[in-house]
Amino acid sequence: MNITTAKFEISNTDVNKCPATTRHEYAFIGRSNVGKSSLINMLTGRKGLAMTSSTPGKTTLINHFLINEDWYIVDLPGYGYAQRGKQMQAQIKRIIEEYILQRAQMTCLFVLIDSRHNPQKIDMEFIEWLGENGVPFAIVFTKLDKMSSTAGKIQTRKYLDTLREQWEELPPVFYTSSSDGRGRKELLDYIEELNKLPLVDEE
Ligand code: GTP
Ligand code: MG
């Protein structure tokens, strides 16, 4: 799929104020600093579209970007950033959970995992919570440019083996780097396929 236009539309703390549309949307989630905003910029080919930072906790709102005047990418705040303070952490958790559970037009949640790290409890618990709530999701390994291809294979396999302890069948898995662009075509092709499906009606 070609990205012809990508426009920031609105930021929100409240899922009820998100665009009232019947377009497909795809949200990006994961621990703070995993590379959500960078991946969105890589996918859209617009470097400054989503705000990125080397300091964790940059994205604190639900951000909607309209792509090709047709579907949305949503940049979400990261979870599990302890330095935020209790109150802010609780607020972010509420924003994320309400968005995920209430946004009927969210066709797939891309769960980003830093490929360099061993499986983390917080990610496993989050993925388990998605399963309990029947949320459609896919796994996206990030920052693969930071490792040799052998190390990347070993780390991601370890991760998927841990997931298999919880899941009989694995969700779709993508291998990406925002620095060198790998995984872009695969992710956009997947989105293109999902865009063809009818949207689940809102209640
Ligand atoms: P929050 O909004 O704070 O939750 O973070 P985020 O998940 O949106 O991460 P962001 O995209 O801001 O990236 C965090 C840092 O990782 C930045 O310094 C990016 O340049 C770097 N980064 C992200 N993706 C990649 C990647 O694929 N390769 C490399 N080498 N660096 C990356
Ligand atoms: Mg971000």
Short mmCIF file of C-alpha atoms and ligand atoms in Angstrom, two decimals:
data_model
loop_
_atom_site.label_atom_id
_atom_site.label_comp_id
_atom_site.label_asym_id
_atom_site.label_seq_id
_atom_site.Cartn_x
_atom_site.Cartn_y
_atom_site.Cartn_z
CA MET A 1 0.00 0.00 0.00
CA ASN A 2 1.21 3.50 -0.79
CA ILE A 3 0.82 6.21 1.80
CA THR A 4 -0.25 9.28 -0.13
CA THR A 5 -1.40 11.47 2.76
CA ALA A 6 -0.87 11.36 6.52
CA LYS A 7 -2.35 14.08 8.69
CA PHE A 8 -2.46 14.63 12.42
CA GLU A 9 -6.11 15.11 13.38
CA ILE A 10 -6.63 15.30 17.14
CA SER A 11 -5.21 14.45 20.58
CA ASN A 12 -7.42 13.27 23.42
CA THR A 13 -7.46 11.98 26.97
CA ASP A 14 -11.04 10.79 26.54
CA VAL A 15 -12.02 7.96 24.22
CA ASN A 16 -15.48 9.51 23.82
CA LYS A 17 -13.94 12.57 22.16
CA CYS A 18 -12.04 10.57 19.55
CA PRO A 19 -13.19 11.09 15.92
CA ALA A 20 -16.78 9.90 15.47
CA THR A 21 -16.20 7.93 12.30
CA THR A 22 -16.70 4.51 10.86
CA ARG A 23 -13.16 4.16 9.53
CA HIS A 24 -10.79 1.36 10.37
CA GLU A 25 -8.15 2.30 12.88
CA TYR A 26 -4.92 0.70 14.07
CA ALA A 27 -3.40 1.58 17.41
CA PHE A 28 0.19 1.19 18.58
CA ILE A 29 0.92 0.30 22.18
CA GLY A 30 3.80 -1.01 24.29
CA ARG A 31 6.13 0.05 27.06
CA SER A 32 7.39 3.61 27.07
CA ASN A 33 10.33 4.11 24.72
CA VAL A 34 9.69 0.86 22.79
CA GLY A 35 9.42 2.90 19.57
CA LYS A 36 5.69 3.40 18.92
CA SER A 37 5.90 6.94 17.62
CA SER A 38 9.04 6.19 15.59
CA LEU A 39 7.32 3.21 13.96
CA ILE A 40 4.36 5.40 12.98
CA ASN A 41 6.75 7.87 11.35
CA MET A 42 8.52 5.02 9.56
CA LEU A 43 5.26 3.50 8.30
CA THR A 44 3.93 6.80 7.03
CA GLY A 45 7.29 7.99 5.73
CA ARG A 46 6.78 11.28 7.66
CA LYS A 47 9.62 11.84 10.09
CA GLY A 48 7.98 14.45 12.30
CA LEU A 49 4.40 13.18 12.24
CA ALA A 50 4.33 11.54 15.67
CA MET A 51 6.51 13.08 18.37
CA THR A 52 9.40 10.90 19.47
CA SER A 53 11.95 11.26 22.25
CA SER A 54 14.85 9.35 23.75
CA THR A 55 13.28 10.10 27.15
CA PRO A 56 10.48 7.64 28.00
CA GLY A 57 6.97 8.94 28.57
CA LYS A 58 6.82 11.32 25.60
CA THR A 59 3.35 10.37 24.33
CA THR A 60 0.67 10.99 26.97
CA LEU A 61 -2.45 11.31 24.82
CA ILE A 62 -4.49 9.34 22.29
CA ASN A 63 -3.30 10.75 18.94
CA HIS A 64 -5.26 10.22 15.73
CA PHE A 65 -3.59 10.42 12.31
CA LEU A 66 -5.73 10.16 9.19
CA ILE A 67 -4.02 8.12 6.48
CA ASN A 68 -4.90 8.32 2.76
CA GLU A 69 -8.13 10.11 3.80
CA ASP A 70 -9.37 6.61 4.55
CA TRP A 71 -8.15 5.03 7.80
CA TYR A 72 -6.51 5.99 11.08
CA ILE A 73 -3.26 5.28 12.85
CA VAL A 74 -3.45 5.90 16.59
CA ASP A 75 -0.41 6.64 18.72
CA LEU A 76 -1.02 5.71 22.35
CA PRO A 77 0.96 6.51 25.51
CA GLY A 78 3.33 3.80 26.70
CA TYR A 79 2.61 1.74 29.76
CA GLY A 80 4.85 0.86 32.68
CA TYR A 81 6.86 4.04 33.07
CA ALA A 82 7.39 4.19 36.84
CA GLN A 83 9.02 7.64 36.94
CA ARG A 84 5.75 9.19 35.89
CA GLY A 85 4.41 9.21 39.43
CA LYS A 86 1.41 7.30 40.71
CA GLN A 87 -1.31 9.71 39.68
CA MET A 88 -0.05 10.16 36.13
CA GLN A 89 0.48 6.41 35.78
CA ALA A 90 -3.07 5.73 36.90
CA GLN A 91 -4.39 8.31 34.43
CA ILE A 92 -2.41 6.82 31.54
CA LYS A 93 -3.62 3.33 32.46
CA ARG A 94 -7.23 4.56 32.42
CA ILE A 95 -6.78 6.28 29.04
CA ILE A 96 -5.24 3.17 27.49
CA GLU A 97 -7.78 0.71 28.92
CA GLU A 98 -10.82 2.79 28.04
CA TYR A 99 -9.57 3.33 24.52
CA ILE A 100 -8.84 -0.36 23.94
CA LEU A 101 -12.09 -1.64 25.42
CA GLN A 102 -14.45 0.98 24.01
CA ARG A 103 -13.12 1.84 20.57
CA ALA A 104 -15.17 -0.44 18.35
CA GLN A 105 -13.48 0.70 15.12
CA MET A 106 -10.04 -0.37 16.36
CA THR A 107 -9.41 -3.21 13.94
CA CYS A 108 -6.05 -4.32 15.33
CA LEU A 109 -3.87 -3.30 18.24
CA PHE A 110 -0.18 -3.57 17.43
CA VAL A 111 1.70 -4.51 20.59
CA LEU A 112 5.31 -3.40 20.32
CA ILE A 113 8.09 -5.36 21.99
CA ASP A 114 11.72 -4.22 22.15
CA SER A 115 13.50 -7.14 20.51
CA ARG A 116 16.59 -6.70 22.68
CA HIS A 117 14.93 -7.52 25.97
CA ASN A 118 14.00 -10.81 27.55
CA PRO A 119 10.27 -11.36 28.05
CA GLN A 120 8.98 -8.84 30.58
CA LYS A 121 6.24 -9.53 33.09
CA ILE A 122 4.45 -6.27 32.33
CA ASP A 123 4.14 -7.16 28.61
CA MET A 124 3.01 -10.70 29.36
CA GLU A 125 0.35 -9.45 31.76
CA PHE A 126 -0.82 -6.86 29.25
CA ILE A 127 -1.10 -9.48 26.49
CA GLU A 128 -2.97 -11.79 28.84
CA TRP A 129 -5.39 -8.96 29.59
CA LEU A 130 -5.95 -8.47 25.84
CA GLY A 131 -6.79 -12.17 25.56
CA GLU A 132 -9.24 -12.03 28.45
CA ASN A 133 -11.00 -9.13 26.78
CA GLY A 134 -10.97 -10.56 23.28
CA VAL A 135 -8.99 -7.66 21.81
CA PRO A 136 -7.58 -8.35 18.31
CA PHE A 137 -3.84 -7.77 18.35
CA ALA A 138 -0.54 -8.51 16.64
CA ILE A 139 3.04 -8.54 17.97
CA VAL A 140 5.60 -6.12 16.53
CA PHE A 141 9.25 -6.54 17.46
CA THR A 142 11.09 -3.20 17.31
CA LYS A 143 14.68 -1.95 17.06
CA LEU A 144 16.01 -5.02 15.23
CA ASP A 145 18.78 -2.84 13.75
CA LYS A 146 20.36 -2.71 17.20
CA MET A 147 21.33 -6.41 17.10
CA SER A 148 23.02 -8.87 14.78
CA SER A 149 20.53 -10.93 12.79
CA THR A 150 21.48 -14.05 14.80
CA ALA A 151 20.95 -12.31 18.12
CA GLY A 152 17.66 -10.93 16.80
CA LYS A 153 16.46 -14.38 15.86
CA ILE A 154 17.45 -15.87 19.22
CA GLN A 155 15.80 -13.07 21.23
CA THR A 156 12.55 -12.98 19.30
CA ARG A 157 12.26 -16.77 19.31
CA LYS A 158 12.72 -16.76 23.08
CA TYR A 159 9.91 -14.26 23.30
CA LEU A 160 7.56 -16.25 21.12
CA ASP A 161 8.33 -19.42 23.09
CA THR A 162 7.26 -17.63 26.26
CA LEU A 163 4.08 -16.48 24.55
CA ARG A 164 3.31 -20.03 23.49
CA GLU A 165 3.12 -21.00 27.16
CA GLN A 166 0.04 -18.76 27.33
CA TRP A 167 -1.37 -19.13 23.81
CA GLU A 168 -2.17 -22.18 21.77
CA GLU A 169 -1.91 -20.17 18.60
CA LEU A 170 0.25 -17.10 18.14
CA PRO A 171 -1.10 -13.81 16.74
CA PRO A 172 0.54 -12.32 13.61
CA VAL A 173 4.16 -11.34 14.30
CA PHE A 174 6.16 -8.55 12.61
CA TYR A 175 9.90 -7.81 12.73
CA THR A 176 10.72 -4.11 12.36
CA SER A 177 13.25 -1.35 12.59
CA SER A 178 12.31 2.29 12.32
CA SER A 179 15.92 3.06 11.49
CA ASP A 180 16.29 0.84 8.43
CA GLY A 181 12.62 0.46 7.50
CA ARG A 182 12.37 -3.30 7.75
CA GLY A 183 8.89 -4.67 8.34
CA ARG A 184 7.21 -1.66 6.71
CA LYS A 185 5.83 -3.50 3.71
CA GLU A 186 4.62 -6.44 5.79
CA LEU A 187 2.79 -4.20 8.24
CA LEU A 188 1.21 -2.04 5.54
CA ASP A 189 0.16 -5.14 3.56
CA TYR A 190 -1.48 -6.55 6.68
CA ILE A 191 -3.34 -3.28 7.31
CA GLU A 192 -4.41 -3.22 3.66
CA GLU A 193 -5.95 -6.68 4.03
CA LEU A 194 -7.76 -5.75 7.25
CA ASN A 195 -9.07 -2.54 5.65
CA LYS A 196 -11.04 -4.72 3.22
CA LEU A 197 -13.02 -6.34 6.03
CA PRO A 198 -16.30 -4.84 7.18
CA LEU A 199 -16.09 -2.90 10.44
CA VAL A 200 -17.70 -4.46 13.46
CA ASP A 201 -20.79 -2.37 14.15
CA GLU A 202 -20.78 -0.16 17.18
CA GLU A 203 -23.46 -1.05 19.71
P1 GTP B 1 6.71 6.95 24.53
O1 GTP B 1 5.87 7.85 23.69
O2 GTP B 1 7.58 7.71 25.49
O3 GTP B 1 5.94 5.87 25.20
O4 GTP B 1 7.81 6.21 23.58
P2 GTP B 1 7.62 5.55 22.14
O5 GTP B 1 7.31 4.11 22.32
O6 GTP B 1 6.72 6.34 21.29
O7 GTP B 1 9.13 5.62 21.58
P3 GTP B 1 9.76 6.64 20.53
O8 GTP B 1 9.24 6.34 19.17
O9 GTP B 1 9.63 8.02 21.03
O10 GTP B 1 11.27 6.14 20.52
C1 GTP B 1 12.05 6.07 21.71
C2 GTP B 1 13.52 6.11 21.36
O11 GTP B 1 13.90 4.93 20.65
C3 GTP B 1 13.92 7.26 20.43
O12 GTP B 1 15.20 7.74 20.86
C4 GTP B 1 13.99 6.63 19.06
O13 GTP B 1 14.90 7.27 18.20
C5 GTP B 1 14.48 5.22 19.40
N1 GTP B 1 14.00 4.22 18.42
C6 GTP B 1 12.71 3.92 18.14
N2 GTP B 1 12.62 2.95 17.22
C7 GTP B 1 13.89 2.62 16.90
C8 GTP B 1 14.46 1.65 15.99
O14 GTP B 1 13.78 0.89 15.30
N3 GTP B 1 15.82 1.60 15.94
C9 GTP B 1 16.62 2.40 16.71
N4 GTP B 1 17.93 2.25 16.60
N5 GTP B 1 16.11 3.31 17.56
C10 GTP B 1 14.78 3.43 17.66
MG MG B 2 5.48 7.91 21.75
#
